[in-house]
Amino acid sequence: MILMIGAGPMAQEYAKVLKGLERDFIVIGRSEASAVKFQEATGVSPFIGGLDKFCESEDLKPFEFGIVTTGVEQLAPTTIKLIDHGVKNILVEKPAGLDAQEITELADYAASNDVKVYVAYNRRFFSSLLAAKEIIEQDGGVQSFNFELTEWGHVIAKLEKAEGVKENWFLANTTHVTDMAFHLGGFPEHLSCFFSGGKEWHERSYNFSGAGVSDSGALFAYHGNWGAPGRWSVEVLTSAHRLIFRPMEKLQIQKLGSVAIEPVEVDDSLDAQYKPGLYKQTEAFLNADTSNLCSLDDQKKHIELYSRMAGYTSSGYL
């Protein structure tokens, strides 16, 4: 049995996937308003009142799996409650906590309780990304890669979020890009990063650039400017191809000796039917296929890198 915490839009997407996988699940929401919207969208009626109230009358030990889809500020506390009540396999939405300290403490707590926790970076399971990994393997690996992590600061500034979420926006949202890029090209062994600027909602940084060497030996570079036009993108270079994700959901390819950029045809039927990447990610989690999943222990290591890139720590070098 699967226990899903949260009844918002992301939970609705998971419910569609779980129904498609024909898996039994129970949903816990906090408010009646979100429960009504959830039921209208999925046909499933959530338990109302939150996890604490649910635990007053229910034993969580029969639940083999937990999926945490709450707001960012509740990800870590909710995961801790599931651990405390005996749930041994948990998929928590990215980035698994509000800030680096919270994520690190959660990882340590999960490890001390022998609980397997994975962070839901669904872009790892895009059909386009899986196709790119096959091309990379055929070409003998990644030689270099670059990515842009521009956010639309003028839009984010107006969003209503819980305290601390926008202040740590690089972790809460931008790591979608960093995780995808590093998952393809290798995570940094050496990293130099630079940052400047800031706005009222994100005072520590607003412009970003850096470069380094990944654990696969590939060179990489990145930039982002949250106060200028731009978009997310990732480019991966092999000996024979330039693989382009712009937009991130689609794969385009440039072949050696050609300036033409062509779309790559992939079977994206699942990405069209469900939120892209979510079906295969959830299926992998439930089947204990961890090869493409981001473990919380790995996220603990990555979050230190991301904090340097974001300007959340004093050191920009590794």
mmCIF file of C-alpha atoms in Angstrom:
data_model
loop_
_atom_site.group_PDB
_atom_site.id
_atom_site.type_symbol
_atom_site.label_atom_id
_atom_site.label_comp_id
_atom_site.label_asym_id
_atom_site.label_seq_id
_atom_site.Cartn_x
_atom_site.Cartn_y
_atom_site.Cartn_z
ATOM 1 C CA MET A 1 0.000 0.000 0.000
ATOM 2 C CA ILE A 2 1.124 3.551 -0.779
ATOM 3 C CA LEU A 3 0.534 6.606 1.409
ATOM 4 C CA MET A 4 0.685 9.977 -0.346
ATOM 5 C CA ILE A 5 0.954 13.168 1.689
ATOM 6 C CA GLY A 6 -0.393 16.296 0.040
ATOM 7 C CA ALA A 7 -3.442 16.927 -2.113
ATOM 8 C CA GLY A 8 -2.254 19.796 -4.311
ATOM 9 C CA PRO A 9 -1.576 19.921 -8.057
ATOM 10 C CA MET A 10 1.540 17.715 -7.851
ATOM 11 C CA ALA A 11 -0.368 15.106 -5.865
ATOM 12 C CA GLN A 12 -3.008 15.094 -8.591
ATOM 13 C CA GLU A 13 -0.315 14.190 -11.111
ATOM 14 C CA TYR A 14 0.951 11.347 -8.924
ATOM 15 C CA ALA A 15 -2.604 10.054 -8.475
ATOM 16 C CA LYS A 16 -3.025 9.788 -12.247
ATOM 17 C CA VAL A 17 0.220 7.819 -12.447
ATOM 18 C CA LEU A 18 -0.654 5.497 -9.556
ATOM 19 C CA LYS A 19 -4.023 4.770 -11.123
ATOM 20 C CA GLY A 20 -2.254 4.077 -14.426
ATOM 21 C CA LEU A 21 0.091 1.684 -12.609
ATOM 22 C CA GLU A 22 -2.950 0.072 -10.930
ATOM 23 C CA ARG A 23 -1.500 0.595 -7.461
ATOM 24 C CA ASP A 24 -3.618 1.082 -4.331
ATOM 25 C CA PHE A 25 -3.000 4.300 -2.444
ATOM 26 C CA ILE A 26 -4.410 6.624 0.197
ATOM 27 C CA VAL A 27 -4.071 10.404 0.020
ATOM 28 C CA ILE A 28 -3.819 12.714 3.010
ATOM 29 C CA GLY A 29 -4.652 16.393 2.601
ATOM 30 C CA ARG A 30 -4.915 19.194 5.114
ATOM 31 C CA SER A 31 -7.772 21.381 3.943
ATOM 32 C CA GLU A 32 -11.233 20.631 2.653
ATOM 33 C CA ALA A 33 -10.700 23.048 -0.240
ATOM 34 C CA SER A 34 -7.690 21.143 -1.595
ATOM 35 C CA ALA A 35 -9.467 17.833 -1.016
ATOM 36 C CA VAL A 36 -12.429 18.945 -3.110
ATOM 37 C CA LYS A 37 -10.173 20.015 -5.979
ATOM 38 C CA PHE A 38 -8.249 16.761 -5.718
ATOM 39 C CA GLN A 39 -11.389 14.645 -5.875
ATOM 40 C CA GLU A 40 -12.748 16.613 -8.814
ATOM 41 C CA ALA A 41 -9.498 16.105 -10.717
ATOM 42 C CA THR A 42 -8.800 12.453 -9.864
ATOM 43 C CA GLY A 43 -11.997 10.862 -8.573
ATOM 44 C CA VAL A 44 -10.165 9.964 -5.352
ATOM 45 C CA SER A 45 -11.356 11.281 -1.987
ATOM 46 C CA PRO A 46 -8.474 12.270 0.331
ATOM 47 C CA PHE A 47 -8.375 12.023 4.093
ATOM 48 C CA ILE A 48 -8.790 15.577 5.454
ATOM 49 C CA GLY A 49 -6.921 16.928 8.458
ATOM 50 C CA GLY A 50 -3.267 16.208 7.820
ATOM 51 C CA LEU A 51 -0.820 13.461 8.688
ATOM 52 C CA ASP A 52 -0.905 13.960 12.456
ATOM 53 C CA LYS A 53 -4.663 13.468 12.583
ATOM 54 C CA PHE A 54 -4.429 10.430 10.321
ATOM 55 C CA CYS A 55 -1.846 8.856 12.624
ATOM 56 C CA GLU A 56 -4.162 9.226 15.608
ATOM 57 C CA SER A 57 -6.372 6.462 14.252
ATOM 58 C CA GLU A 58 -4.244 4.614 11.710
ATOM 59 C CA ASP A 59 -1.068 2.538 11.920
ATOM 60 C CA LEU A 60 1.392 3.472 9.146
ATOM 61 C CA LYS A 61 3.398 0.247 9.265
ATOM 62 C CA PRO A 62 1.213 -1.468 6.606
ATOM 63 C CA PHE A 63 2.273 1.261 4.179
ATOM 64 C CA GLU A 64 5.339 0.025 2.303
ATOM 65 C CA PHE A 65 5.782 3.280 0.386
ATOM 66 C CA GLY A 66 5.316 6.982 1.120
ATOM 67 C CA ILE A 67 5.185 9.817 -1.415
ATOM 68 C CA VAL A 68 5.571 13.372 -0.095
ATOM 69 C CA THR A 69 4.120 16.121 -2.322
ATOM 70 C CA THR A 70 3.645 18.944 0.184
ATOM 71 C CA GLY A 71 4.890 22.503 -0.162
ATOM 72 C CA VAL A 72 8.669 22.900 0.062
ATOM 73 C CA GLU A 73 8.511 24.143 3.649
ATOM 74 C CA GLN A 74 6.796 20.908 4.777
ATOM 75 C CA LEU A 75 8.846 18.359 2.820
ATOM 76 C CA ALA A 76 11.412 17.556 5.516
ATOM 77 C CA PRO A 77 9.066 17.638 8.552
ATOM 78 C CA THR A 78 6.570 15.395 6.756
ATOM 79 C CA THR A 79 9.263 12.923 5.708
ATOM 80 C CA ILE A 80 10.511 12.757 9.301
ATOM 81 C CA LYS A 81 6.988 11.919 10.500
ATOM 82 C CA LEU A 82 6.752 9.073 7.981
ATOM 83 C CA ILE A 83 10.116 7.763 9.180
ATOM 84 C CA ASP A 84 8.993 7.974 12.812
ATOM 85 C CA HIS A 85 5.860 5.969 11.998
ATOM 86 C CA GLY A 86 7.711 3.149 10.268
ATOM 87 C CA VAL A 87 7.481 3.881 6.543
ATOM 88 C CA LYS A 88 10.675 2.432 5.041
ATOM 89 C CA ASN A 89 10.585 3.629 1.395
ATOM 90 C CA ILE A 90 9.891 7.302 0.689
ATOM 91 C CA LEU A 91 9.848 9.442 -2.441
ATOM 92 C CA VAL A 92 9.953 13.126 -1.547
ATOM 93 C CA GLU A 93 9.529 15.988 -3.961
ATOM 94 C CA LYS A 94 12.633 18.031 -4.730
ATOM 95 C CA PRO A 95 14.673 19.396 -3.121
ATOM 96 C CA ALA A 96 13.613 17.442 0.038
ATOM 97 C CA GLY A 97 13.850 20.434 2.370
ATOM 98 C CA LEU A 98 13.804 24.199 2.691
ATOM 99 C CA ASP A 99 17.564 24.738 2.872
ATOM 100 C CA ALA A 100 20.876 22.880 2.999
ATOM 101 C CA GLN A 101 20.787 22.370 6.765
ATOM 102 C CA GLU A 102 17.299 20.877 6.702
ATOM 103 C CA ILE A 103 18.158 18.533 3.826
ATOM 104 C CA THR A 104 21.401 17.423 5.475
ATOM 105 C CA GLU A 105 19.696 16.731 8.799
ATOM 106 C CA LEU A 106 16.937 14.795 7.050
ATOM 107 C CA ALA A 107 19.469 12.661 5.189
ATOM 108 C CA ASP A 108 21.287 11.850 8.424
ATOM 109 C CA TYR A 109 18.011 11.018 10.177
ATOM 110 C CA ALA A 110 16.871 8.707 7.383
ATOM 111 C CA ALA A 111 20.229 6.922 7.376
ATOM 112 C CA SER A 112 20.187 6.439 11.154
ATOM 113 C CA ASN A 113 16.737 4.833 10.851
ATOM 114 C CA ASP A 114 17.683 2.668 7.862
ATOM 115 C CA VAL A 115 15.009 4.261 5.658
ATOM 116 C CA LYS A 116 15.427 4.560 1.893
ATOM 117 C CA VAL A 117 14.524 8.072 0.728
ATOM 118 C CA TYR A 118 14.698 9.322 -2.848
ATOM 119 C CA VAL A 119 14.325 12.858 -4.182
ATOM 120 C CA ALA A 120 11.885 13.262 -7.064
ATOM 121 C CA TYR A 121 13.742 14.863 -9.966
ATOM 122 C CA ASN A 122 11.327 13.695 -12.649
ATOM 123 C CA ARG A 123 13.387 15.197 -15.494
ATOM 124 C CA ARG A 124 15.801 12.286 -15.123
ATOM 125 C CA PHE A 125 13.011 10.160 -16.593
ATOM 126 C CA PHE A 126 12.015 12.286 -19.573
ATOM 127 C CA SER A 127 11.833 10.147 -22.705
ATOM 128 C CA SER A 128 14.114 12.688 -24.363
ATOM 129 C CA LEU A 129 16.728 12.384 -21.623
ATOM 130 C CA LEU A 130 16.676 8.592 -21.684
ATOM 131 C CA ALA A 131 17.180 8.743 -25.463
ATOM 132 C CA ALA A 132 20.098 11.139 -24.972
ATOM 133 C CA LYS A 133 21.749 8.748 -22.522
ATOM 134 C CA GLU A 134 21.656 6.023 -25.166
ATOM 135 C CA ILE A 135 23.321 8.327 -27.712
ATOM 136 C CA ILE A 136 25.947 9.343 -25.154
ATOM 137 C CA GLU A 137 26.777 5.699 -24.438
ATOM 138 C CA GLN A 138 27.029 4.904 -28.151
ATOM 139 C CA ASP A 139 29.351 7.891 -28.664
ATOM 140 C CA GLY A 140 31.687 6.875 -25.859
ATOM 141 C CA GLY A 141 30.642 9.371 -23.200
ATOM 142 C CA VAL A 142 30.322 13.103 -22.591
ATOM 143 C CA GLN A 143 33.265 15.357 -23.468
ATOM 144 C CA SER A 144 31.767 18.642 -22.283
ATOM 145 C CA PHE A 145 28.433 20.243 -21.423
ATOM 146 C CA ASN A 146 26.892 23.588 -20.606
ATOM 147 C CA PHE A 147 23.601 24.779 -19.168
ATOM 148 C CA GLU A 148 21.604 27.933 -18.500
ATOM 149 C CA LEU A 149 19.734 28.331 -15.239
ATOM 150 C CA THR A 150 17.983 31.649 -15.805
ATOM 151 C CA GLU A 151 14.784 32.114 -13.806
ATOM 152 C CA TRP A 152 12.149 34.751 -14.552
ATOM 153 C CA GLY A 153 12.767 36.877 -11.494
ATOM 154 C CA HIS A 154 10.086 39.406 -12.393
ATOM 155 C CA VAL A 155 7.485 36.612 -12.225
ATOM 156 C CA ILE A 156 8.817 34.816 -9.139
ATOM 157 C CA ALA A 157 8.908 38.059 -7.157
ATOM 158 C CA LYS A 158 5.093 38.197 -7.285
ATOM 159 C CA LEU A 159 4.499 34.594 -6.208
ATOM 160 C CA GLU A 160 2.961 33.893 -2.812
ATOM 161 C CA LYS A 161 5.158 31.334 -1.083
ATOM 162 C CA ALA A 162 5.831 30.256 2.483
ATOM 163 C CA GLU A 163 8.626 32.028 4.347
ATOM 164 C CA GLY A 164 12.047 30.874 3.208
ATOM 165 C CA VAL A 165 10.982 29.276 -0.081
ATOM 166 C CA LYS A 166 11.774 32.160 -2.429
ATOM 167 C CA GLU A 167 14.864 33.049 -0.393
ATOM 168 C CA ASN A 168 16.174 29.563 -1.260
ATOM 169 C CA TRP A 169 14.735 29.463 -4.770
ATOM 170 C CA PHE A 170 17.891 28.025 -6.313
ATOM 171 C CA LEU A 171 17.405 24.894 -4.215
ATOM 172 C CA ALA A 172 13.621 24.812 -4.459
ATOM 173 C CA ASN A 173 13.386 25.186 -8.227
ATOM 174 C CA THR A 174 16.616 25.817 -10.153
ATOM 175 C CA THR A 175 18.075 22.464 -9.124
ATOM 176 C CA HIS A 176 15.770 20.952 -11.747
ATOM 177 C CA VAL A 177 18.350 22.228 -14.256
ATOM 178 C CA THR A 178 21.507 21.441 -12.316
ATOM 179 C CA ASP A 179 20.382 17.918 -11.487
ATOM 180 C CA MET A 180 19.493 17.176 -15.110
ATOM 181 C CA ALA A 181 22.780 18.570 -16.440
ATOM 182 C CA PHE A 182 24.959 16.807 -13.896
ATOM 183 C CA HIS A 183 22.983 13.568 -14.204
ATOM 184 C CA LEU A 184 23.913 13.532 -17.893
ATOM 185 C CA GLY A 185 27.465 14.880 -17.735
ATOM 186 C CA GLY A 186 28.644 13.888 -14.276
ATOM 187 C CA PHE A 187 28.619 15.727 -10.952
ATOM 188 C CA PRO A 188 31.439 18.199 -10.225
ATOM 189 C CA GLU A 189 34.804 17.104 -8.933
ATOM 190 C CA HIS A 190 36.211 20.612 -9.398
ATOM 191 C CA LEU A 191 34.020 23.702 -9.455
ATOM 192 C CA SER A 192 34.585 27.446 -9.597
ATOM 193 C CA CYS A 193 31.469 29.569 -9.284
ATOM 194 C CA PHE A 194 30.690 33.269 -9.249
ATOM 195 C CA PHE A 195 27.568 35.198 -8.357
ATOM 196 C CA SER A 196 26.441 38.788 -7.949
ATOM 197 C CA GLY A 197 23.378 40.941 -7.455
ATOM 198 C CA GLY A 198 20.222 40.335 -5.505
ATOM 199 C CA LYS A 199 16.646 41.461 -5.095
ATOM 200 C CA GLU A 200 14.393 41.812 -2.088
ATOM 201 C CA TRP A 201 13.012 38.294 -2.539
ATOM 202 C CA HIS A 202 16.437 36.717 -3.210
ATOM 203 C CA GLU A 203 19.052 38.967 -1.635
ATOM 204 C CA ARG A 204 22.131 36.731 -1.773
ATOM 205 C CA SER A 205 22.451 36.417 -5.560
ATOM 206 C CA TYR A 206 20.775 37.084 -8.920
ATOM 207 C CA ASN A 207 23.447 36.465 -11.582
ATOM 208 C CA PHE A 208 25.422 33.239 -11.814
ATOM 209 C CA SER A 209 28.304 31.757 -13.753
ATOM 210 C CA GLY A 210 30.853 29.027 -13.265
ATOM 211 C CA ALA A 211 32.830 26.152 -14.697
ATOM 212 C CA GLY A 212 34.449 22.930 -13.660
ATOM 213 C CA VAL A 213 35.300 19.299 -14.302
ATOM 214 C CA SER A 214 32.839 16.501 -13.637
ATOM 215 C CA ASP A 215 33.507 13.081 -12.166
ATOM 216 C CA SER A 216 33.293 11.665 -15.692
ATOM 217 C CA GLY A 217 36.156 13.945 -16.788
ATOM 218 C CA ALA A 218 33.875 16.223 -18.811
ATOM 219 C CA LEU A 219 34.419 19.978 -18.756
ATOM 220 C CA PHE A 220 31.352 22.101 -18.084
ATOM 221 C CA ALA A 221 30.218 25.696 -17.817
ATOM 222 C CA TYR A 222 26.988 27.415 -16.804
ATOM 223 C CA HIS A 223 25.401 30.820 -16.476
ATOM 224 C CA GLY A 224 22.123 32.376 -15.456
ATOM 225 C CA ASN A 225 20.716 35.864 -15.046
ATOM 226 C CA TRP A 226 17.445 36.126 -13.150
ATOM 227 C CA GLY A 227 17.045 39.775 -14.112
ATOM 228 C CA ALA A 228 17.334 39.341 -17.884
ATOM 229 C CA PRO A 229 15.545 37.429 -20.657
ATOM 230 C CA GLY A 230 16.430 33.753 -20.866
ATOM 231 C CA ARG A 231 15.284 30.203 -20.313
ATOM 232 C CA TRP A 232 16.453 26.893 -18.945
ATOM 233 C CA SER A 233 18.585 24.814 -21.298
ATOM 234 C CA VAL A 234 21.158 22.020 -21.315
ATOM 235 C CA GLU A 235 23.652 21.111 -24.051
ATOM 236 C CA VAL A 236 25.768 17.956 -23.958
ATOM 237 C CA LEU A 237 28.665 17.389 -26.385
ATOM 238 C CA THR A 238 30.078 14.016 -27.406
ATOM 239 C CA SER A 239 32.635 13.161 -30.075
ATOM 240 C CA ALA A 240 29.874 12.893 -32.670
ATOM 241 C CA HIS A 241 26.895 14.950 -31.483
ATOM 242 C CA ARG A 242 25.704 18.059 -29.714
ATOM 243 C CA LEU A 243 22.574 17.129 -27.747
ATOM 244 C CA ILE A 244 20.362 20.148 -27.102
ATOM 245 C CA PHE A 245 17.543 20.429 -24.560
ATOM 246 C CA ARG A 246 15.876 23.757 -25.352
ATOM 247 C CA PRO A 247 13.073 23.516 -24.286
ATOM 248 C CA MET A 248 14.101 21.050 -21.621
ATOM 249 C CA GLU A 249 11.446 18.486 -22.538
ATOM 250 C CA LYS A 250 12.579 18.134 -26.165
ATOM 251 C CA LEU A 251 15.802 16.688 -27.560
ATOM 252 C CA GLN A 252 17.456 18.203 -30.625
ATOM 253 C CA ILE A 253 20.698 17.048 -32.180
ATOM 254 C CA GLN A 254 23.556 18.546 -34.191
ATOM 255 C CA LYS A 255 25.808 16.047 -35.943
ATOM 256 C CA LEU A 256 29.533 16.377 -36.467
ATOM 257 C CA GLY A 257 30.245 18.215 -39.712
ATOM 258 C CA SER A 258 26.819 19.842 -39.911
ATOM 259 C CA VAL A 259 25.318 23.109 -38.712
ATOM 260 C CA ALA A 260 21.785 21.738 -38.972
ATOM 261 C CA ILE A 261 19.886 21.214 -35.726
ATOM 262 C CA GLU A 262 17.298 18.463 -36.008
ATOM 263 C CA PRO A 263 14.630 17.146 -33.636
ATOM 264 C CA VAL A 264 15.103 13.624 -32.288
ATOM 265 C CA GLU A 265 12.029 11.449 -32.528
ATOM 266 C CA VAL A 266 11.372 9.522 -29.312
ATOM 267 C CA ASP A 267 8.468 7.519 -27.954
ATOM 268 C CA ASP A 268 7.061 10.104 -25.564
ATOM 269 C CA SER A 269 3.579 8.607 -25.233
ATOM 270 C CA LEU A 270 3.873 8.324 -21.443
ATOM 271 C CA ASP A 271 5.165 11.902 -21.201
ATOM 272 C CA ALA A 272 2.135 13.029 -23.207
ATOM 273 C CA GLN A 273 -0.351 11.048 -21.113
ATOM 274 C CA TYR A 274 1.145 11.981 -17.726
ATOM 275 C CA LYS A 275 3.319 14.760 -16.347
ATOM 276 C CA PRO A 276 6.608 14.223 -18.225
ATOM 277 C CA GLY A 277 8.931 11.780 -16.482
ATOM 278 C CA LEU A 278 6.550 11.090 -13.622
ATOM 279 C CA TYR A 279 5.271 7.679 -14.731
ATOM 280 C CA LYS A 280 8.712 6.127 -15.195
ATOM 281 C CA GLN A 281 10.054 7.797 -12.054
ATOM 282 C CA THR A 282 7.220 6.467 -9.896
ATOM 283 C CA GLU A 283 7.439 3.040 -11.503
ATOM 284 C CA ALA A 284 11.183 2.907 -10.793
ATOM 285 C CA PHE A 285 10.629 3.910 -7.160
ATOM 286 C CA LEU A 286 7.941 1.286 -6.564
ATOM 287 C CA ASN A 287 10.016 -1.420 -8.288
ATOM 288 C CA ALA A 288 13.193 -0.520 -6.360
ATOM 289 C CA ASP A 289 14.950 0.303 -9.641
ATOM 290 C CA THR A 290 17.257 2.959 -8.243
ATOM 291 C CA SER A 291 19.644 3.353 -11.194
ATOM 292 C CA ASN A 292 18.215 6.719 -12.269
ATOM 293 C CA LEU A 293 16.783 7.879 -8.944
ATOM 294 C CA CYS A 294 18.435 10.556 -6.792
ATOM 295 C CA SER A 295 18.984 9.137 -3.316
ATOM 296 C CA LEU A 296 18.705 11.481 -0.359
ATOM 297 C CA ASP A 297 22.292 10.606 0.531
ATOM 298 C CA ASP A 298 23.394 11.806 -2.915
ATOM 299 C CA GLN A 299 21.246 14.916 -2.532
ATOM 300 C CA LYS A 300 23.064 15.681 0.719
ATOM 301 C CA LYS A 301 26.312 15.807 -1.261
ATOM 302 C CA HIS A 302 24.808 17.725 -4.170
ATOM 303 C CA ILE A 303 23.182 20.356 -1.975
ATOM 304 C CA GLU A 304 26.598 21.575 -0.859
ATOM 305 C CA LEU A 305 27.519 22.168 -4.502
ATOM 306 C CA TYR A 306 24.230 23.909 -5.231
ATOM 307 C CA SER A 307 24.631 26.161 -2.207
ATOM 308 C CA ARG A 308 28.008 27.311 -3.531
ATOM 309 C CA MET A 309 26.597 27.919 -6.999
ATOM 310 C CA ALA A 310 23.713 29.899 -5.510
ATOM 311 C CA GLY A 311 25.863 32.062 -3.268
ATOM 312 C CA TYR A 312 24.327 30.600 -0.131
ATOM 313 C CA THR A 313 27.777 29.769 1.273
ATOM 314 C CA SER A 314 30.899 31.889 1.383
ATOM 315 C CA SER A 315 33.079 29.566 -0.717
ATOM 316 C CA GLY A 316 32.585 29.360 -4.457
ATOM 317 C CA TYR A 317 35.340 26.835 -5.057
ATOM 318 C CA LEU A 318 35.692 23.074 -4.859
#
